[in-house]
Amino acid sequence: MRVYLDNNATTKIDPLVKVKMQPFFEELYGNPNSLHKYGMDVRPALNTALGEMYDALGVPDTDDILITSCATESNNTVLKGVFFKYILQNPEKNHIVTTSVEHPAILETLLFLNDYGVDVTYVDVDEDGAINAEDIKNAVTDKTILITMMWANNETGMIFPVEEVSAFAKEKNILFHTDAVQAIGKIKVDLSAIDVDYLTFSAHKFHGPKGIGGLYVKKGKQLPNLLHGGEQMGGKRAGTLNVAYIVGMGLAMKQAANHVEVMNTYVRTLRDRLEDALKEIPDTIVVGPRDKRTPNTILISLRGIEGESMLWDLNKSGIAASTGSACASESLEANPVMSAIGEDPELAHTAMRLSLSRFTTAEEIDYVIDVFKAAVLRLRSISSTYAYTNEVG
Ligand code: PLP
């Protein structure tokens, strides 16, 4: 049996999305910026897809959705855009507040901007992996131009206080951006109820194609163009539009919004069943209270077992999980979120992330439980650290 439990890294494409995209690789291959019929024929599909994205986010089409190549590009666009448009013009306001557990697309871009005079405050998570809204508020100074905080964490699934922080930002006249990559398709993301200036998303995290993402930009909060060389997207991002992928992202986002309840019931039940079974194994820790997490995610630490060893053991039985963000997985480093949570340095090396999707089945979960328990027994029997800590403790 093969079981894919790495849906926070990427997801399989929804079969309906694949079918919808197909004609745009075949007969409908025109460039939407061309004036002839080939070009004209594809434009309605682009408008439909954008309409699906506006609806899914609960925003009017007088706001903007910038199509990008991925969430990494969207995050870079916001941070560098704010730098060019605001900080360069007024270096007095050069301070950005963020969290220490953002995706590298935020953290590394901020490091880059630091070299150009941008000051950054990183707010830490607590032992549950939670961000306290008060800590964000206390980090703000009269120099703060932007708060950027993810909606849900990719490792733990912990949901961050976006509503409270965005309302605070509004009150203080500070720009607010949220990286909602791990929230869309898992929990309700409704911008008619929560007022944000910028929001990042990525199709491959909600059963759309890879290599396409978006940045929601509220009306009046436009940022400078970072890609010059064409009039596409109203001159806001040059480059020929990837029509097939935009069409796929539109439907995938509509499907994601329509399946939030399925995530909250069906997927949550499967996740909880898996989590309950794994917590029966002695010396395991799951990070964060369940009701504060996205319904598909478990970050578990198994004392005495290196996350990497467990990963390879599961892999041999056809189960895909992860020890951390796929963007950092080649470096075999300790799990960064576990490190931020702090408490015990061993946790950072024994963490594993299991992330389900609406395509995960009950049979798969039962299989994972059996394989997981057997693997833990085997690996602990050969783990000298585990034997030692058990003897002394
Ligand atoms: N932001 C978060 C929270 C993520 O989890 C990821 C991917 O893991 C990204 C950004 C980057 O997404 P993309 O692969 O679309 O660049």
Short mmCIF file of C-alpha atoms and ligand atoms in Angstrom, two decimals:
data_model
loop_
_atom_site.label_atom_id
_atom_site.label_comp_id
_atom_site.label_asym_id
_atom_site.label_seq_id
_atom_site.Cartn_x
_atom_site.Cartn_y
_atom_site.Cartn_z
CA MET A 1 0.00 0.00 0.00
CA ARG A 2 1.18 3.56 -0.66
CA VAL A 3 -0.03 6.34 1.64
CA TYR A 4 0.70 10.01 1.10
CA LEU A 5 0.73 11.92 4.38
CA ASP A 6 2.77 14.92 3.26
CA ASN A 7 -0.05 17.17 2.09
CA ASN A 8 1.44 20.26 3.73
CA ALA A 9 4.37 19.91 1.31
CA THR A 10 2.18 19.46 -1.75
CA THR A 11 -1.09 17.82 -2.76
CA LYS A 12 -2.27 15.64 -5.58
CA ILE A 13 -4.21 17.42 -8.26
CA ASP A 14 -7.99 17.22 -7.96
CA PRO A 15 -9.15 15.07 -10.95
CA LEU A 16 -11.77 17.71 -11.86
CA VAL A 17 -9.04 20.34 -11.99
CA LYS A 18 -6.94 18.19 -14.29
CA VAL A 19 -9.86 17.70 -16.71
CA LYS A 20 -10.60 21.42 -16.72
CA MET A 21 -6.97 22.27 -17.55
CA GLN A 22 -6.54 19.78 -20.40
CA PRO A 23 -8.00 21.83 -23.32
CA PHE A 24 -5.59 24.66 -22.53
CA PHE A 25 -2.64 22.41 -23.43
CA GLU A 26 -4.31 21.35 -26.67
CA GLU A 27 -6.75 23.40 -28.76
CA LEU A 28 -6.94 26.47 -26.45
CA TYR A 29 -3.26 27.36 -26.44
CA GLY A 30 -3.53 30.99 -27.59
CA ASN A 31 -1.78 33.83 -25.80
CA PRO A 32 -4.52 35.78 -24.01
CA ASN A 33 -2.77 39.03 -24.91
CA SER A 34 -3.00 38.28 -28.65
CA LEU A 35 -5.67 40.13 -30.61
CA HIS A 36 -6.66 37.23 -32.87
CA LYS A 37 -9.25 34.52 -32.22
CA TYR A 38 -6.76 32.16 -30.53
CA GLY A 39 -6.12 34.85 -27.97
CA MET A 40 -9.74 35.88 -27.64
CA ASP A 41 -10.85 32.27 -27.15
CA VAL A 42 -8.93 31.83 -23.91
CA ARG A 43 -9.82 35.13 -22.25
CA PRO A 44 -13.25 34.11 -20.91
CA ALA A 45 -11.65 31.17 -19.07
CA LEU A 46 -9.15 33.50 -17.45
CA ASN A 47 -11.94 35.78 -16.26
CA THR A 48 -13.88 32.82 -14.89
CA ALA A 49 -10.82 31.58 -13.00
CA LEU A 50 -10.15 34.99 -11.48
CA GLY A 51 -13.83 35.24 -10.55
CA GLU A 52 -13.55 31.89 -8.75
CA MET A 53 -10.58 33.21 -6.77
CA TYR A 54 -12.33 36.46 -5.78
CA ASP A 55 -15.39 34.47 -4.68
CA ALA A 56 -13.35 31.90 -2.75
CA LEU A 57 -11.62 34.69 -0.81
CA GLY A 58 -14.85 36.65 -0.30
CA VAL A 59 -13.52 39.84 -1.91
CA PRO A 60 -14.85 42.15 -4.66
CA ASP A 61 -13.08 42.27 -8.01
CA THR A 62 -12.27 45.93 -7.40
CA ASP A 63 -9.45 44.56 -5.24
CA ASP A 64 -6.54 42.88 -7.03
CA ILE A 65 -5.37 39.31 -7.38
CA LEU A 66 -1.87 39.19 -8.81
CA ILE A 67 -1.04 35.84 -10.38
CA THR A 68 2.48 34.70 -9.50
CA SER A 69 4.56 31.58 -10.08
CA CYS A 70 4.29 30.39 -6.45
CA ALA A 71 3.80 31.54 -2.88
CA THR A 72 7.53 32.20 -2.60
CA GLU A 73 7.16 34.82 -5.33
CA SER A 74 4.05 36.28 -3.67
CA ASN A 75 5.88 36.65 -0.35
CA ASN A 76 8.90 38.21 -2.06
CA THR A 77 6.60 40.58 -3.95
CA VAL A 78 4.98 41.89 -0.78
CA LEU A 79 8.16 42.35 1.23
CA LYS A 80 10.25 43.84 -1.57
CA GLY A 81 7.24 45.85 -2.79
CA VAL A 82 6.76 47.40 0.66
CA PHE A 83 10.47 48.13 0.75
CA PHE A 84 10.44 49.94 -2.63
CA LYS A 85 7.15 51.74 -2.19
CA TYR A 86 7.29 52.72 1.47
CA ILE A 87 10.62 52.14 3.22
CA LEU A 88 12.85 53.60 0.50
CA GLN A 89 10.63 56.68 0.35
CA ASN A 90 10.47 57.10 4.12
CA PRO A 91 13.39 55.39 5.93
CA GLU A 92 11.95 56.59 9.26
CA LYS A 93 9.40 53.80 8.90
CA ASN A 94 11.73 50.86 8.34
CA HIS A 95 10.46 48.31 10.86
CA ILE A 96 8.68 45.02 10.09
CA VAL A 97 7.16 42.66 12.67
CA THR A 98 6.93 38.93 11.93
CA THR A 99 7.10 35.56 13.71
CA SER A 100 10.15 33.36 14.12
CA VAL A 101 8.34 30.41 12.48
CA GLU A 102 7.44 31.90 9.10
CA HIS A 103 8.29 30.01 5.94
CA PRO A 104 11.83 30.65 4.58
CA ALA A 105 10.22 32.65 1.74
CA ILE A 106 9.49 35.29 4.40
CA LEU A 107 12.46 34.80 6.74
CA GLU A 108 15.14 34.78 4.06
CA THR A 109 13.63 37.73 2.20
CA LEU A 110 13.62 39.70 5.46
CA LEU A 111 17.26 38.76 6.04
CA PHE A 112 18.03 40.08 2.56
CA LEU A 113 16.16 43.33 3.26
CA ASN A 114 17.99 43.70 6.57
CA ASP A 115 21.15 44.39 4.54
CA TYR A 116 19.30 47.38 3.04
CA GLY A 117 18.42 48.91 6.39
CA VAL A 118 15.14 47.16 7.23
CA ASP A 119 14.73 46.35 10.94
CA VAL A 120 12.84 43.20 11.79
CA THR A 121 11.36 41.95 15.06
CA TYR A 122 10.72 38.20 15.24
CA VAL A 123 8.02 37.20 17.71
CA ASP A 124 8.46 33.71 19.19
CA VAL A 125 5.91 30.94 19.59
CA ASP A 126 5.07 29.49 23.00
CA GLU A 127 5.51 25.82 24.00
CA ASP A 128 2.33 24.92 22.07
CA GLY A 129 3.64 26.54 18.91
CA ALA A 130 1.08 29.35 19.36
CA ILE A 131 1.57 33.05 18.65
CA ASN A 132 0.15 35.40 21.24
CA ALA A 133 -1.45 38.45 19.58
CA GLU A 134 -0.30 40.62 22.50
CA ASP A 135 3.34 39.78 21.72
CA ILE A 136 2.85 41.01 18.17
CA LYS A 137 1.20 44.20 19.41
CA ASN A 138 4.02 44.80 21.89
CA ALA A 139 6.62 44.38 19.14
CA VAL A 140 5.15 47.26 17.14
CA THR A 141 6.87 50.66 17.38
CA ASP A 142 6.17 54.02 15.78
CA LYS A 143 8.57 52.92 13.02
CA THR A 144 6.56 49.83 12.06
CA ILE A 145 5.32 49.82 8.48
CA LEU A 146 4.25 46.16 8.10
CA ILE A 147 3.20 43.13 10.11
CA THR A 148 3.57 39.84 8.24
CA MET A 149 2.23 36.71 9.97
CA MET A 150 1.23 33.35 8.53
CA TRP A 151 -2.41 32.27 8.91
CA ALA A 152 -1.51 28.69 9.83
CA ASN A 153 1.87 27.13 10.46
CA ASN A 154 3.16 24.59 7.94
CA GLU A 155 4.80 22.33 10.56
CA THR A 156 2.37 22.25 13.48
CA GLY A 157 -0.82 23.38 11.75
CA MET A 158 -1.27 25.92 14.57
CA ILE A 159 -3.66 28.68 13.51
CA PHE A 160 -2.35 32.17 14.28
CA PRO A 161 -4.51 35.11 15.52
CA VAL A 162 -4.95 36.77 12.13
CA GLU A 163 -8.28 38.38 12.94
CA GLU A 164 -7.04 40.12 16.07
CA VAL A 165 -3.70 41.18 14.61
CA SER A 166 -5.18 42.47 11.35
CA ALA A 167 -7.73 44.55 13.29
CA PHE A 168 -4.91 45.94 15.42
CA ALA A 169 -2.84 46.75 12.33
CA LYS A 170 -5.79 48.60 10.82
CA GLU A 171 -6.26 50.63 13.97
CA LYS A 172 -2.56 51.60 14.02
CA ASN A 173 -2.43 52.28 10.28
CA ILE A 174 0.14 49.52 9.73
CA LEU A 175 0.07 47.33 6.62
CA PHE A 176 -0.88 43.69 7.25
CA HIS A 177 0.15 40.68 5.16
CA THR A 178 -0.66 37.06 5.82
CA ASP A 179 0.89 33.99 4.21
CA ALA A 180 -2.29 31.88 3.98
CA VAL A 181 -0.67 29.00 2.08
CA GLN A 182 -1.46 26.47 4.82
CA ALA A 183 -4.88 27.88 5.64
CA ILE A 184 -6.66 27.88 2.29
CA GLY A 185 -8.55 24.63 1.76
CA LYS A 186 -8.13 23.62 5.40
CA ILE A 187 -10.00 26.30 7.34
CA LYS A 188 -12.33 29.15 6.42
CA VAL A 189 -10.48 32.07 4.86
CA ASP A 190 -13.09 34.75 4.34
CA LEU A 191 -11.76 38.23 3.71
CA SER A 192 -15.24 39.75 3.89
CA ALA A 193 -14.97 39.09 7.63
CA ILE A 194 -11.24 39.60 8.17
CA ASP A 195 -9.64 42.70 6.71
CA VAL A 196 -6.14 42.07 5.36
CA ASP A 197 -4.09 44.17 2.94
CA TYR A 198 -2.14 41.33 1.32
CA LEU A 199 -2.62 37.55 1.31
CA THR A 200 -0.43 34.87 -0.24
CA PHE A 201 -1.67 31.57 -1.67
CA SER A 202 -0.33 28.68 -3.72
CA ALA A 203 -2.38 26.30 -5.88
CA HIS A 204 -0.38 23.13 -5.22
CA LYS A 205 -1.26 23.23 -1.52
CA PHE A 206 -4.98 22.85 -2.30
CA HIS A 207 -5.04 20.23 -5.07
CA GLY A 208 -4.18 22.60 -7.91
CA PRO A 209 -1.10 22.54 -10.15
CA LYS A 210 2.43 23.35 -8.98
CA GLY A 211 4.18 26.49 -10.20
CA ILE A 212 1.27 28.90 -9.84
CA GLY A 213 0.21 31.08 -6.94
CA GLY A 214 -1.33 34.39 -6.12
CA LEU A 215 -1.16 37.52 -4.08
CA TYR A 216 -4.37 39.23 -3.00
CA VAL A 217 -3.91 43.02 -2.83
CA LYS A 218 -6.57 45.18 -1.27
CA LYS A 219 -7.81 48.18 -3.25
CA GLY A 220 -5.55 51.18 -2.65
CA LYS A 221 -2.66 49.02 -1.39
CA GLN A 222 -1.03 48.38 -4.80
CA LEU A 223 2.68 47.61 -4.80
CA PRO A 224 5.27 48.40 -7.47
CA ASN A 225 5.86 45.94 -10.27
CA LEU A 226 8.88 43.70 -9.62
CA LEU A 227 8.86 41.98 -13.04
CA HIS A 228 9.18 44.47 -15.89
CA GLY A 229 8.92 43.77 -19.59
CA GLY A 230 5.28 43.44 -20.61
CA GLU A 231 1.75 44.70 -20.13
CA GLN A 232 0.35 41.46 -18.74
CA MET A 233 -1.79 41.62 -15.60
CA GLY A 234 -2.47 45.28 -16.29
CA GLY A 235 1.28 45.94 -16.20
CA LYS A 236 1.58 44.68 -12.62
CA ARG A 237 3.62 41.59 -13.44
CA ALA A 238 5.17 41.06 -16.84
CA GLY A 239 5.36 37.61 -18.45
CA THR A 240 3.00 35.55 -20.61
CA LEU A 241 0.14 34.23 -18.52
CA ASN A 242 0.10 30.51 -17.77
CA VAL A 243 -3.52 30.09 -18.80
CA ALA A 244 -3.89 26.35 -18.10
CA TYR A 245 -2.52 26.73 -14.59
CA ILE A 246 -4.56 29.84 -13.83
CA VAL A 247 -7.70 27.98 -14.93
CA GLY A 248 -6.64 25.06 -12.71
CA MET A 249 -5.95 27.32 -9.73
CA GLY A 250 -9.37 28.99 -10.09
CA LEU A 251 -11.27 25.70 -9.94
CA ALA A 252 -8.97 24.28 -7.24
CA MET A 253 -9.63 27.32 -5.06
CA LYS A 254 -13.37 27.05 -5.58
CA GLN A 255 -13.19 23.36 -4.67
CA ALA A 256 -11.03 24.16 -1.65
CA ALA A 257 -13.57 26.68 -0.34
CA ASN A 258 -16.39 24.19 -0.96
CA HIS A 259 -14.56 21.43 0.94
CA VAL A 260 -13.68 23.31 4.13
CA GLU A 261 -16.52 21.53 5.92
CA VAL A 262 -15.24 18.16 4.67
CA MET A 263 -11.86 19.02 6.12
CA ASN A 264 -13.45 20.04 9.38
CA THR A 265 -15.44 16.81 9.73
CA TYR A 266 -14.16 13.88 7.65
CA VAL A 267 -10.46 14.79 7.62
CA ARG A 268 -10.47 15.98 11.24
CA THR A 269 -11.96 12.63 12.34
CA LEU A 270 -9.29 10.67 10.46
CA ARG A 271 -6.54 12.92 11.84
CA ASP A 272 -7.81 12.55 15.40
CA ARG A 273 -8.04 8.77 15.03
CA LEU A 274 -4.42 8.65 13.87
CA GLU A 275 -3.30 11.04 16.60
CA ASP A 276 -5.09 9.12 19.37
CA ALA A 277 -3.47 5.88 18.23
CA LEU A 278 0.02 7.40 18.01
CA LYS A 279 -0.31 9.00 21.44
CA GLU A 280 -0.78 5.52 22.92
CA ILE A 281 2.91 4.96 22.13
CA PRO A 282 4.91 5.85 25.26
CA ASP A 283 7.09 8.99 25.20
CA THR A 284 5.43 10.79 22.35
CA ILE A 285 4.55 14.46 22.23
CA VAL A 286 2.15 16.08 19.79
CA VAL A 287 2.61 19.83 19.45
CA GLY A 288 -0.35 22.16 19.98
CA PRO A 289 -3.94 21.63 21.09
CA ARG A 290 -6.05 19.98 18.39
CA ASP A 291 -8.77 22.59 18.24
CA LYS A 292 -6.16 25.29 17.54
CA ARG A 293 -4.68 23.40 14.60
CA THR A 294 -5.66 22.94 10.96
CA PRO A 295 -7.69 19.72 10.85
CA ASN A 296 -5.19 17.76 8.76
CA THR A 297 -1.88 18.18 10.61
CA ILE A 298 0.06 16.35 13.35
CA LEU A 299 3.59 17.25 14.43
CA ILE A 300 4.73 14.43 16.66
CA SER A 301 7.97 13.80 18.48
CA LEU A 302 9.01 10.24 19.34
CA ARG A 303 11.62 10.25 22.06
CA GLY A 304 14.77 8.33 21.16
CA ILE A 305 14.06 8.13 17.42
CA GLU A 306 15.64 10.45 14.88
CA GLY A 307 12.93 11.89 12.64
CA GLU A 308 15.01 10.93 9.61
CA SER A 309 15.28 7.26 10.64
CA MET A 310 11.53 7.08 11.14
CA LEU A 311 10.94 8.76 7.81
CA TRP A 312 13.01 6.18 5.96
CA ASP A 313 11.41 3.32 7.84
CA LEU A 314 7.94 4.53 6.88
CA ASN A 315 9.10 5.17 3.34
CA LYS A 316 10.08 1.51 3.00
CA SER A 317 6.46 0.63 3.81
CA GLY A 318 5.14 3.07 1.21
CA ILE A 319 4.23 5.86 3.64
CA ALA A 320 5.27 9.44 2.86
CA ALA A 321 5.65 11.86 5.78
CA SER A 322 8.19 14.57 6.53
CA THR A 323 10.48 15.94 9.18
CA GLY A 324 9.95 19.57 8.21
CA SER A 325 9.41 22.03 5.44
CA ALA A 326 10.18 20.47 2.04
CA CYS A 327 12.08 23.65 1.17
CA ALA A 328 14.67 22.82 3.86
CA SER A 329 14.51 19.02 3.79
CA GLU A 330 17.74 18.54 1.87
CA SER A 331 19.74 20.03 4.70
CA LEU A 332 18.62 17.36 7.23
CA GLU A 333 18.48 20.04 9.88
CA ALA A 334 16.52 19.90 13.11
CA ASN A 335 12.87 20.79 12.73
CA PRO A 336 12.90 24.62 12.88
CA VAL A 337 9.52 24.95 14.57
CA MET A 338 10.42 22.38 17.21
CA SER A 339 13.61 24.36 17.79
CA ALA A 340 11.58 27.57 18.18
CA ILE A 341 9.27 25.86 20.67
CA GLY A 342 12.47 25.22 22.56
CA GLU A 343 11.72 23.25 25.69
CA ASP A 344 13.89 20.22 24.94
CA PRO A 345 16.62 20.12 22.26
CA GLU A 346 15.90 16.45 21.57
CA LEU A 347 12.42 17.36 20.32
CA ALA A 348 13.89 19.19 17.36
CA HIS A 349 15.52 15.99 16.05
CA THR A 350 12.70 13.57 16.73
CA ALA A 351 9.86 15.49 15.07
CA MET A 352 7.76 14.12 12.25
CA ARG A 353 4.95 15.80 10.40
CA LEU A 354 1.94 13.85 9.16
CA SER A 355 -0.49 15.81 6.99
CA LEU A 356 -3.69 14.39 5.52
CA SER A 357 -5.97 15.57 2.72
CA ARG A 358 -9.57 15.06 1.71
CA PHE A 359 -8.32 12.20 -0.49
CA THR A 360 -6.90 10.27 2.52
CA THR A 361 -8.94 7.15 3.39
CA ALA A 362 -9.73 5.33 6.65
CA GLU A 363 -7.98 2.17 5.33
CA GLU A 364 -4.84 4.18 4.77
CA ILE A 365 -4.93 5.56 8.30
CA ASP A 366 -5.36 2.05 9.78
CA TYR A 367 -2.38 0.85 7.77
CA VAL A 368 -0.26 3.82 8.92
CA ILE A 369 -1.12 3.15 12.57
CA ASP A 370 0.05 -0.48 12.32
CA VAL A 371 3.25 0.33 10.43
CA PHE A 372 4.05 3.29 12.68
CA LYS A 373 3.73 1.36 15.92
CA ALA A 374 5.89 -1.50 14.62
CA ALA A 375 8.52 0.95 13.37
CA VAL A 376 8.71 2.72 16.74
CA LEU A 377 9.19 -0.56 18.58
CA ARG A 378 11.94 -1.64 16.20
CA LEU A 379 13.78 1.68 16.15
CA ARG A 380 13.60 2.15 19.90
CA SER A 381 14.95 -1.34 20.49
CA ILE A 382 18.12 -0.31 18.66
CA SER A 383 18.28 3.26 20.04
CA SER A 384 20.97 3.63 22.69
CA THR A 385 19.72 7.10 23.74
CA TYR A 386 16.23 5.77 24.32
CA ALA A 387 17.49 2.84 26.40
CA TYR A 388 19.71 5.21 28.41
CA THR A 389 17.03 7.84 29.11
CA ASN A 390 14.62 5.08 30.10
CA GLU A 391 17.07 3.58 32.55
CA VAL A 392 17.93 6.87 34.24
CA GLY A 393 14.52 8.40 34.00
N1 PLP B 1 4.50 29.60 2.72
C1 PLP B 1 4.17 28.52 3.42
C2 PLP B 1 3.52 28.67 4.76
C3 PLP B 1 4.44 27.25 2.91
O1 PLP B 1 4.10 26.17 3.62
C4 PLP B 1 5.05 27.14 1.64
C5 PLP B 1 5.40 25.81 1.09
O2 PLP B 1 5.74 24.89 1.82
C6 PLP B 1 5.37 28.30 0.94
C7 PLP B 1 5.07 29.52 1.52
C8 PLP B 1 6.02 28.27 -0.40
O3 PLP B 1 5.10 27.84 -1.36
P1 PLP B 1 5.51 27.66 -2.90
O4 PLP B 1 5.99 26.27 -3.04
O5 PLP B 1 4.24 27.89 -3.67
O6 PLP B 1 6.53 28.67 -3.20
#
